[in-house]
Amino acid sequence: MSKRICMGNEAIALGAIAAGVKVVTGYPGTPSTEIIETFVHEKNPNVNVQWSTNEKVALEVAAGAAYAGARAMVTMKQVGLNVASDPLMCLSYIGVEGGLVVAVADDPGPWSSQTEQDTRSFARHANLPVFDPSSPEEAYEMVQEAFNLSEEFKLPVILRPTTRVCHASATVRLKDDVKQITTLGFEKRPEWCIFPSLSYVKHGELEIKQNTLSNKFDTSIFNKIFKGSRKGIAVSGVSYLYLKEVIKEFNLDVSIFKIGTPYPLPAGLAEKFVSTVDSILVIEELDPIVEEQLLILAAGRIPIFGKNTDDTPYNGEFSFEVIKKALFGYLGIENKEEPKEELPQMPMRPPVLCGGCPHRASFYAAKIATKDFKKPIYCGDIGCYTLGNAAPLNMVDTCLCMGAGITVAQGLALAEPGTKCLAFIGDSTFFHTGIPGVINAVYNNTDITIVVLDNRTTAMTGCQPHPGTGKTAMGEPAKALDIEAILRACGVEEIYTVNPFDYSESVEVFKKAVSFNGPSAVIAKAPCITLIKMPPTVHRVNESCIGCLNCINELGCPAMTPNEKGFVVINESTCTDCGLCANVCPVDAIQRGERNG
Amino acid sequence: MVKSIVIAGVGGQGTLFASKIISCAAQSKGYFVRTSETIGMAQRGGSVCGHIRIDSEELAPVIPSGHADMLIAFELAEAARQILKLAHGAQCVVNIDTIIPTNVALKKGKYLADEYLKALKSYFPNGVFISGGKLALEAGDARTLNIVLLGASVGAGALPFTEEEILEAIKSCLKPKLVEMNVKAFNLGMQEAKKLRNSNS
């Protein structure tokens, strides 16, 4: 036993290693990314780790490993499970041999996501058991139990940490020994092939398993009743820690039903709780999973408060304050809000494209190249470049989900013929779900311009490699897939590859591509600034600056600010010397020079 | 004892690493540590804020409003943004250098530097306010600002750790070739805070 401060995601990876996991797959996505990154750092020779092209691929690879009896884990963020939902739904029928843990990180808030969907709802939809850790130390224990449960029930098991578990750290007691698992290898059986007649049988079995799972969870160490007054509280996930802190601070007397397995609800334990309290307030982030199961189980015997009574919100993350308010309301305690003290107005500070980001150069060149077209539409996608929607670039008119820029652009072009639609997509996203959209545009000969913003990495999630980078997750050399060759193989004939920092060339290329009637593509290729070494030179504003602020107003580079006199100053510790600003200065006041700081 | 610490700054300033060092020092002393961090989209130049809670097995990872004992802030407005997170009588160590948000440069908002400093000084009469950027450059790299502020926190006597304990944590968390520069940054920050304390007393 040793103690280590682990981020929740790290604890999940270390728990899986302790459980003898052999194959780990996933696609990066906040807040799940550090699970696989931990495997990369740990370099455990018994674990085969990969970044997969997308979550569907990742789940299927992990499933194959589990078919052969290996313990496998797949990681993704909540919206990744939408991509992986096809294999997930079928896997609940087909089942597994080795333990398969599907670690899906939810993002109440949301902090870094398109939706606030609740993976526990997915678990219920797929008839799969789900663990909902309240802390990194519990996640460490749960992932190990999830493997055992998966093998016992021959089902994938979902582990659903949330941002405040994934990106929280805690002192975790780590086991010294690793469970030894022998992989027996794939055994050929007719049940591995899904057919309607088999599905009918498997569906029946799956429904029966829901009851046996519920019974099994009655004795799980992750589900506990803490007896107090006849005022009951049922709580799941990180809310348990907020609740404990509120109770401790205000010395409240309540009974607590702490639930670590929200689906299927441990019905026996829940029945015991229902019979010993007069009412229950349910505290869980996002969907009312525990709440709805308790409502059914209690069947009107006692009142169940929560989302159905507007006592807790559906959206946003919970906190000490949210739970205090709900709890005080429930217990009839006056919630005295301290008078808000007057503070000066704070500036908004939303995230922005970094100083020197090649996406800024690409967006700006595309903007200039299309300025004479009537209403060009700029479809965006998921990644750092979504930030191109902010002023002053205003270059992301739509953003839906991974890969949707290329396809939404086609729909727009069909609805408004003659409208020039540009679809911006990052390199990693291109591999993830971009390619089928390209094929669709070519097949249906739709006039769009695909812009691949190839910065040689998966930047937003912290620079993971992808199929175009020539590196595997473990840093081993891999075949680097050529995006231009893929586009060509998909049938795109009008393709230009350009360095976006070559401003005039980029503008020319965008003009040509957009003018082409039919599917065309521009690959804007320059590495993410986090991959480059800062050059010894910078761009600097000299005394000829007239204070017109054209550079800031056109580009919005965070390395540039006006000084007290109204002239522009470039921060020399963040300027990458990209030189884009020099192209927009009307008086040539921005010049290259030696770096000072 | 200081148990709940807020570290605030702008994405890219190294708040995560500062948080890691304090956690590491607390762990070495045998405390249970919880932290909570901003990771993801906000890291691209947005407001970021990390929470550290020491001796916290029974506490949540996020510090409730009015419950923090200490603030270490890497930027002036980001310091002011956290005022209500802190308990009355809390300590703060603030880098008063400013980073003007792009939307303010685009005239889509105001940055009221004097008012932020005034508010901070009225809430935290014993606060430590330093201009850390030039000290980081003096140490050899603007990116050592986080370590300058850790040094200032130790110099102000605001952290429940000694100079040796934090230095030990810095050394254990850094690549060997970066240690010398960061120790220099730490010492510069520590001396600055001590100097301020002496001139005030």
PDB file of N, CA, C and O in Angstrom, chain A residues 225-270:
ATOM      1  N   ILE A 225     -26.264   3.098   3.861  1.00  0.00           N
ATOM      2  CA  ILE A 225     -27.252   3.917   4.574  1.00  0.00           C
ATOM      3  C   ILE A 225     -26.602   4.409   5.866  1.00  0.00           C
ATOM      4  O   ILE A 225     -26.026   3.623   6.615  1.00  0.00           O
ATOM      5  N   PHE A 226     -26.667   5.726   6.080  1.00  0.00           N
ATOM      6  CA  PHE A 226     -26.202   6.310   7.342  1.00  0.00           C
ATOM      7  C   PHE A 226     -27.443   6.772   8.084  1.00  0.00           C
ATOM      8  O   PHE A 226     -28.123   7.695   7.642  1.00  0.00           O
ATOM      9  N   LYS A 227     -27.751   6.118   9.211  1.00  0.00           N
ATOM     10  CA  LYS A 227     -29.012   6.398   9.902  1.00  0.00           C
ATOM     11  C   LYS A 227     -28.946   7.667  10.724  1.00  0.00           C
ATOM     12  O   LYS A 227     -27.987   7.915  11.441  1.00  0.00           O
ATOM     13  N   GLY A 228     -29.998   8.472  10.590  1.00  0.00           N
ATOM     14  CA  GLY A 228     -30.143   9.686  11.385  1.00  0.00           C
ATOM     15  C   GLY A 228     -31.620   9.903  11.621  1.00  0.00           C
ATOM     16  O   GLY A 228     -32.336   8.941  11.948  1.00  0.00           O
ATOM     17  N   SER A 229     -32.079  11.110  11.400  1.00  0.00           N
ATOM     18  CA  SER A 229     -33.495  11.426  11.626  1.00  0.00           C
ATOM     19  C   SER A 229     -34.361  10.785  10.538  1.00  0.00           C
ATOM     20  O   SER A 229     -33.866  10.107   9.633  1.00  0.00           O
ATOM     21  N   ARG A 230     -35.657  11.040  10.579  1.00  0.00           N
ATOM     22  CA  ARG A 230     -36.578  10.462   9.587  1.00  0.00           C
ATOM     23  C   ARG A 230     -36.662  11.312   8.317  1.00  0.00           C
ATOM     24  O   ARG A 230     -37.477  11.074   7.446  1.00  0.00           O
ATOM     25  N   LYS A 231     -35.799  12.319   8.239  1.00  0.00           N
ATOM     26  CA  LYS A 231     -35.664  13.095   7.002  1.00  0.00           C
ATOM     27  C   LYS A 231     -34.588  12.418   6.158  1.00  0.00           C
ATOM     28  O   LYS A 231     -33.406  12.391   6.542  1.00  0.00           O
ATOM     29  N   GLY A 232     -34.988  11.834   5.027  1.00  0.00           N
ATOM     30  CA  GLY A 232     -34.031  11.073   4.227  1.00  0.00           C
ATOM     31  C   GLY A 232     -33.451  11.877   3.065  1.00  0.00           C
ATOM     32  O   GLY A 232     -34.109  12.757   2.516  1.00  0.00           O
ATOM     33  N   ILE A 233     -32.189  11.561   2.761  1.00  0.00           N
ATOM     34  CA  ILE A 233     -31.548  12.147   1.576  1.00  0.00           C
ATOM     35  C   ILE A 233     -30.893  11.020   0.790  1.00  0.00           C
ATOM     36  O   ILE A 233     -30.134  10.222   1.362  1.00  0.00           O
ATOM     37  N   ALA A 234     -31.190  10.937  -0.484  1.00  0.00           N
ATOM     38  CA  ALA A 234     -30.506   9.978  -1.356  1.00  0.00           C
ATOM     39  C   ALA A 234     -29.558  10.776  -2.229  1.00  0.00           C
ATOM     40  O   ALA A 234     -29.938  11.821  -2.774  1.00  0.00           O
ATOM     41  N   VAL A 235     -28.318  10.301  -2.343  1.00  0.00           N
ATOM     42  CA  VAL A 235     -27.309  11.110  -3.035  1.00  0.00           C
ATOM     43  C   VAL A 235     -26.386  10.222  -3.862  1.00  0.00           C
ATOM     44  O   VAL A 235     -26.048   9.117  -3.447  1.00  0.00           O
ATOM     45  N   SER A 236     -26.001  10.730  -5.036  1.00  0.00           N
ATOM     46  CA  SER A 236     -25.144   9.976  -5.945  1.00  0.00           C
ATOM     47  C   SER A 236     -24.046  10.889  -6.487  1.00  0.00           C
ATOM     48  O   SER A 236     -24.262  12.091  -6.652  1.00  0.00           O
ATOM     49  N   GLY A 237     -22.868  10.321  -6.727  1.00  0.00           N
ATOM     50  CA  GLY A 237     -21.783  11.088  -7.342  1.00  0.00           C
ATOM     51  C   GLY A 237     -21.105  12.053  -6.381  1.00  0.00           C
ATOM     52  O   GLY A 237     -21.202  11.912  -5.158  1.00  0.00           O
ATOM     53  N   VAL A 238     -20.443  13.053  -6.957  1.00  0.00           N
ATOM     54  CA  VAL A 238     -19.640  13.998  -6.170  1.00  0.00           C
ATOM     55  C   VAL A 238     -20.513  14.799  -5.195  1.00  0.00           C
ATOM     56  O   VAL A 238     -20.031  15.307  -4.188  1.00  0.00           O
ATOM     57  N   SER A 239     -21.808  14.874  -5.470  1.00  0.00           N
ATOM     58  CA  SER A 239     -22.719  15.588  -4.571  1.00  0.00           C
ATOM     59  C   SER A 239     -22.624  15.056  -3.143  1.00  0.00           C
ATOM     60  O   SER A 239     -22.910  15.774  -2.186  1.00  0.00           O
ATOM     61  N   TYR A 240     -22.245  13.783  -3.004  1.00  0.00           N
ATOM     62  CA  TYR A 240     -22.093  13.195  -1.678  1.00  0.00           C
ATOM     63  C   TYR A 240     -21.094  13.991  -0.837  1.00  0.00           C
ATOM     64  O   TYR A 240     -21.325  14.229   0.346  1.00  0.00           O
ATOM     65  N   LEU A 241     -19.989  14.434  -1.442  1.00  0.00           N
ATOM     66  CA  LEU A 241     -18.984  15.198  -0.680  1.00  0.00           C
ATOM     67  C   LEU A 241     -19.490  16.599  -0.335  1.00  0.00           C
ATOM     68  O   LEU A 241     -19.257  17.103   0.756  1.00  0.00           O
ATOM     69  N   TYR A 242     -20.184  17.234  -1.280  1.00  0.00           N
ATOM     70  CA  TYR A 242     -20.767  18.552  -0.979  1.00  0.00           C
ATOM     71  C   TYR A 242     -21.769  18.408   0.171  1.00  0.00           C
ATOM     72  O   TYR A 242     -21.812  19.212   1.092  1.00  0.00           O
ATOM     73  N   LEU A 243     -22.597  17.367   0.073  1.00  0.00           N
ATOM     74  CA  LEU A 243     -23.632  17.143   1.092  1.00  0.00           C
ATOM     75  C   LEU A 243     -22.996  16.957   2.467  1.00  0.00           C
ATOM     76  O   LEU A 243     -23.439  17.548   3.460  1.00  0.00           O
ATOM     77  N   LYS A 244     -21.952  16.133   2.523  1.00  0.00           N
ATOM     78  CA  LYS A 244     -21.292  15.885   3.816  1.00  0.00           C
ATOM     79  C   LYS A 244     -20.765  17.183   4.412  1.00  0.00           C
ATOM     80  O   LYS A 244     -20.832  17.398   5.618  1.00  0.00           O
ATOM     81  N   GLU A 245     -20.230  18.051   3.531  1.00  0.00           N
ATOM     82  CA  GLU A 245     -19.661  19.301   4.032  1.00  0.00           C
ATOM     83  C   GLU A 245     -20.760  20.222   4.573  1.00  0.00           C
ATOM     84  O   GLU A 245     -20.585  20.864   5.615  1.00  0.00           O
ATOM     85  N   VAL A 246     -21.896  20.272   3.888  1.00  0.00           N
ATOM     86  CA  VAL A 246     -23.021  21.096   4.361  1.00  0.00           C
ATOM     87  C   VAL A 246     -23.505  20.558   5.713  1.00  0.00           C
ATOM     88  O   VAL A 246     -23.715  21.327   6.663  1.00  0.00           O
ATOM     89  N   ILE A 247     -23.677  19.244   5.792  1.00  0.00           N
ATOM     90  CA  ILE A 247     -24.192  18.629   7.030  1.00  0.00           C
ATOM     91  C   ILE A 247     -23.254  18.904   8.202  1.00  0.00           C
ATOM     92  O   ILE A 247     -23.689  19.249   9.302  1.00  0.00           O
ATOM     93  N   LYS A 248     -21.954  18.785   7.928  1.00  0.00           N
ATOM     94  CA  LYS A 248     -20.961  18.999   8.979  1.00  0.00           C
ATOM     95  C   LYS A 248     -20.962  20.461   9.434  1.00  0.00           C
ATOM     96  O   LYS A 248     -20.973  20.756  10.630  1.00  0.00           O
ATOM     97  N   GLU A 249     -20.976  21.370   8.463  1.00  0.00           N
ATOM     98  CA  GLU A 249     -20.895  22.785   8.829  1.00  0.00           C
ATOM     99  C   GLU A 249     -22.106  23.253   9.635  1.00  0.00           C
ATOM    100  O   GLU A 249     -21.975  24.043  10.561  1.00  0.00           O
ATOM    101  N   PHE A 250     -23.283  22.741   9.296  1.00  0.00           N
ATOM    102  CA  PHE A 250     -24.491  23.220   9.974  1.00  0.00           C
ATOM    103  C   PHE A 250     -25.036  22.209  10.982  1.00  0.00           C
ATOM    104  O   PHE A 250     -26.116  22.396  11.534  1.00  0.00           O
ATOM    105  N   ASN A 251     -24.270  21.130  11.181  1.00  0.00           N
ATOM    106  CA  ASN A 251     -24.617  20.136  12.190  1.00  0.00           C
ATOM    107  C   ASN A 251     -26.059  19.640  12.031  1.00  0.00           C
ATOM    108  O   ASN A 251     -26.877  19.726  12.953  1.00  0.00           O
ATOM    109  N   LEU A 252     -26.378  19.142  10.848  1.00  0.00           N
ATOM    110  CA  LEU A 252     -27.752  18.738  10.525  1.00  0.00           C
ATOM    111  C   LEU A 252     -27.967  17.256  10.823  1.00  0.00           C
ATOM    112  O   LEU A 252     -27.048  16.454  10.704  1.00  0.00           O
ATOM    113  N   ASP A 253     -29.187  16.921  11.172  1.00  0.00           N
ATOM    114  CA  ASP A 253     -29.525  15.525  11.475  1.00  0.00           C
ATOM    115  C   ASP A 253     -30.432  14.977  10.373  1.00  0.00           C
ATOM    116  O   ASP A 253     -31.605  15.339  10.289  1.00  0.00           O
ATOM    117  N   VAL A 254     -29.878  14.142   9.521  1.00  0.00           N
ATOM    118  CA  VAL A 254     -30.646  13.521   8.435  1.00  0.00           C
ATOM    119  C   VAL A 254     -30.172  12.079   8.272  1.00  0.00           C
ATOM    120  O   VAL A 254     -29.111  11.703   8.781  1.00  0.00           O
ATOM    121  N   SER A 255     -30.968  11.276   7.592  1.00  0.00           N
ATOM    122  CA  SER A 255     -30.513   9.936   7.188  1.00  0.00           C
ATOM    123  C   SER A 255     -30.042  10.015   5.749  1.00  0.00           C
ATOM    124  O   SER A 255     -30.674  10.686   4.925  1.00  0.00           O
ATOM    125  N   ILE A 256     -28.933   9.344   5.469  1.00  0.00           N
ATOM    126  CA  ILE A 256     -28.357   9.439   4.109  1.00  0.00           C
ATOM    127  C   ILE A 256     -28.314   8.068   3.443  1.00  0.00           C
ATOM    128  O   ILE A 256     -27.882   7.086   4.053  1.00  0.00           O
ATOM    129  N   PHE A 257     -28.781   8.024   2.221  1.00  0.00           N
ATOM    130  CA  PHE A 257     -28.633   6.835   1.374  1.00  0.00           C
ATOM    131  C   PHE A 257     -27.633   7.212   0.296  1.00  0.00           C
ATOM    132  O   PHE A 257     -27.951   7.965  -0.619  1.00  0.00           O
ATOM    133  N   LYS A 258     -26.402   6.746   0.461  1.00  0.00           N
ATOM    134  CA  LYS A 258     -25.329   7.082  -0.478  1.00  0.00           C
ATOM    135  C   LYS A 258     -25.280   5.993  -1.545  1.00  0.00           C
ATOM    136  O   LYS A 258     -25.080   4.814  -1.229  1.00  0.00           O
ATOM    137  N   ILE A 259     -25.478   6.415  -2.797  1.00  0.00           N
ATOM    138  CA  ILE A 259     -25.618   5.440  -3.882  1.00  0.00           C
ATOM    139  C   ILE A 259     -24.440   5.549  -4.845  1.00  0.00           C
ATOM    140  O   ILE A 259     -24.212   6.590  -5.463  1.00  0.00           O
ATOM    141  N   GLY A 260     -23.696   4.465  -4.962  1.00  0.00           N
ATOM    142  CA  GLY A 260     -22.561   4.437  -5.902  1.00  0.00           C
ATOM    143  C   GLY A 260     -22.926   3.740  -7.198  1.00  0.00           C
ATOM    144  O   GLY A 260     -22.195   3.809  -8.172  1.00  0.00           O
ATOM    145  N   THR A 261     -24.063   3.022  -7.202  1.00  0.00           N
ATOM    146  CA  THR A 261     -24.510   2.316  -8.406  1.00  0.00           C
ATOM    147  C   THR A 261     -25.926   2.794  -8.735  1.00  0.00           C
ATOM    148  O   THR A 261     -26.910   2.124  -8.420  1.00  0.00           O
ATOM    149  N   PRO A 262     -26.043   3.946  -9.383  1.00  0.00           N
ATOM    150  CA  PRO A 262     -27.371   4.528  -9.601  1.00  0.00           C
ATOM    151  C   PRO A 262     -28.281   3.731 -10.537  1.00  0.00           C
ATOM    152  O   PRO A 262     -29.489   3.860 -10.477  1.00  0.00           O
ATOM    153  N   TYR A 263     -27.680   2.912 -11.414  1.00  0.00           N
ATOM    154  CA  TYR A 263     -28.504   2.016 -12.228  1.00  0.00           C
ATOM    155  C   TYR A 263     -27.823   0.670 -12.332  1.00  0.00           C
ATOM    156  O   TYR A 263     -26.648   0.625 -12.668  1.00  0.00           O
ATOM    157  N   PRO A 264     -28.530  -0.448 -12.126  1.00  0.00           N
ATOM    158  CA  PRO A 264     -29.867  -0.462 -11.538  1.00  0.00           C
ATOM    159  C   PRO A 264     -29.800  -0.148 -10.037  1.00  0.00           C
ATOM    160  O   PRO A 264     -28.830  -0.525  -9.369  1.00  0.00           O
ATOM    161  N   LEU A 265     -30.790   0.546  -9.558  1.00  0.00           N
ATOM    162  CA  LEU A 265     -30.829   0.935  -8.151  1.00  0.00           C
ATOM    163  C   LEU A 265     -30.828  -0.321  -7.274  1.00  0.00           C
ATOM    164  O   LEU A 265     -31.520  -1.282  -7.585  1.00  0.00           O
ATOM    165  N   PRO A 266     -30.033  -0.320  -6.207  1.00  0.00           N
ATOM    166  CA  PRO A 266     -30.101  -1.458  -5.271  1.00  0.00           C
ATOM    167  C   PRO A 266     -31.471  -1.463  -4.573  1.00  0.00           C
ATOM    168  O   PRO A 266     -31.678  -0.756  -3.593  1.00  0.00           O
ATOM    169  N   ALA A 267     -32.386  -2.251  -5.113  1.00  0.00           N
ATOM    170  CA  ALA A 267     -33.800  -2.127  -4.719  1.00  0.00           C
ATOM    171  C   ALA A 267     -34.033  -2.535  -3.266  1.00  0.00           C
ATOM    172  O   ALA A 267     -34.866  -1.930  -2.570  1.00  0.00           O
ATOM    173  N   GLY A 268     -33.314  -3.566  -2.805  1.00  0.00           N
ATOM    174  CA  GLY A 268     -33.508  -4.025  -1.419  1.00  0.00           C
ATOM    175  C   GLY A 268     -33.098  -2.948  -0.427  1.00  0.00           C
ATOM    176  O   GLY A 268     -33.823  -2.642   0.537  1.00  0.00           O
ATOM    177  N   LEU A 269     -31.941  -2.365  -0.694  1.00  0.00           N
ATOM    178  CA  LEU A 269     -31.426  -1.318   0.191  1.00  0.00           C
ATOM    179  C   LEU A 269     -32.332  -0.078   0.118  1.00  0.00           C
ATOM    180  O   LEU A 269     -32.621   0.571   1.136  1.00  0.00           O
ATOM    181  N   ALA A 270     -32.776   0.220  -1.091  1.00  0.00           N
ATOM    182  CA  ALA A 270     -33.667   1.372  -1.280  1.00  0.00           C
ATOM    183  C   ALA A 270     -34.979   1.157  -0.517  1.00  0.00           C
ATOM    184  O   ALA A 270     -35.505   2.073   0.119  1.00  0.00           O
TER     185      ALA A 270
END
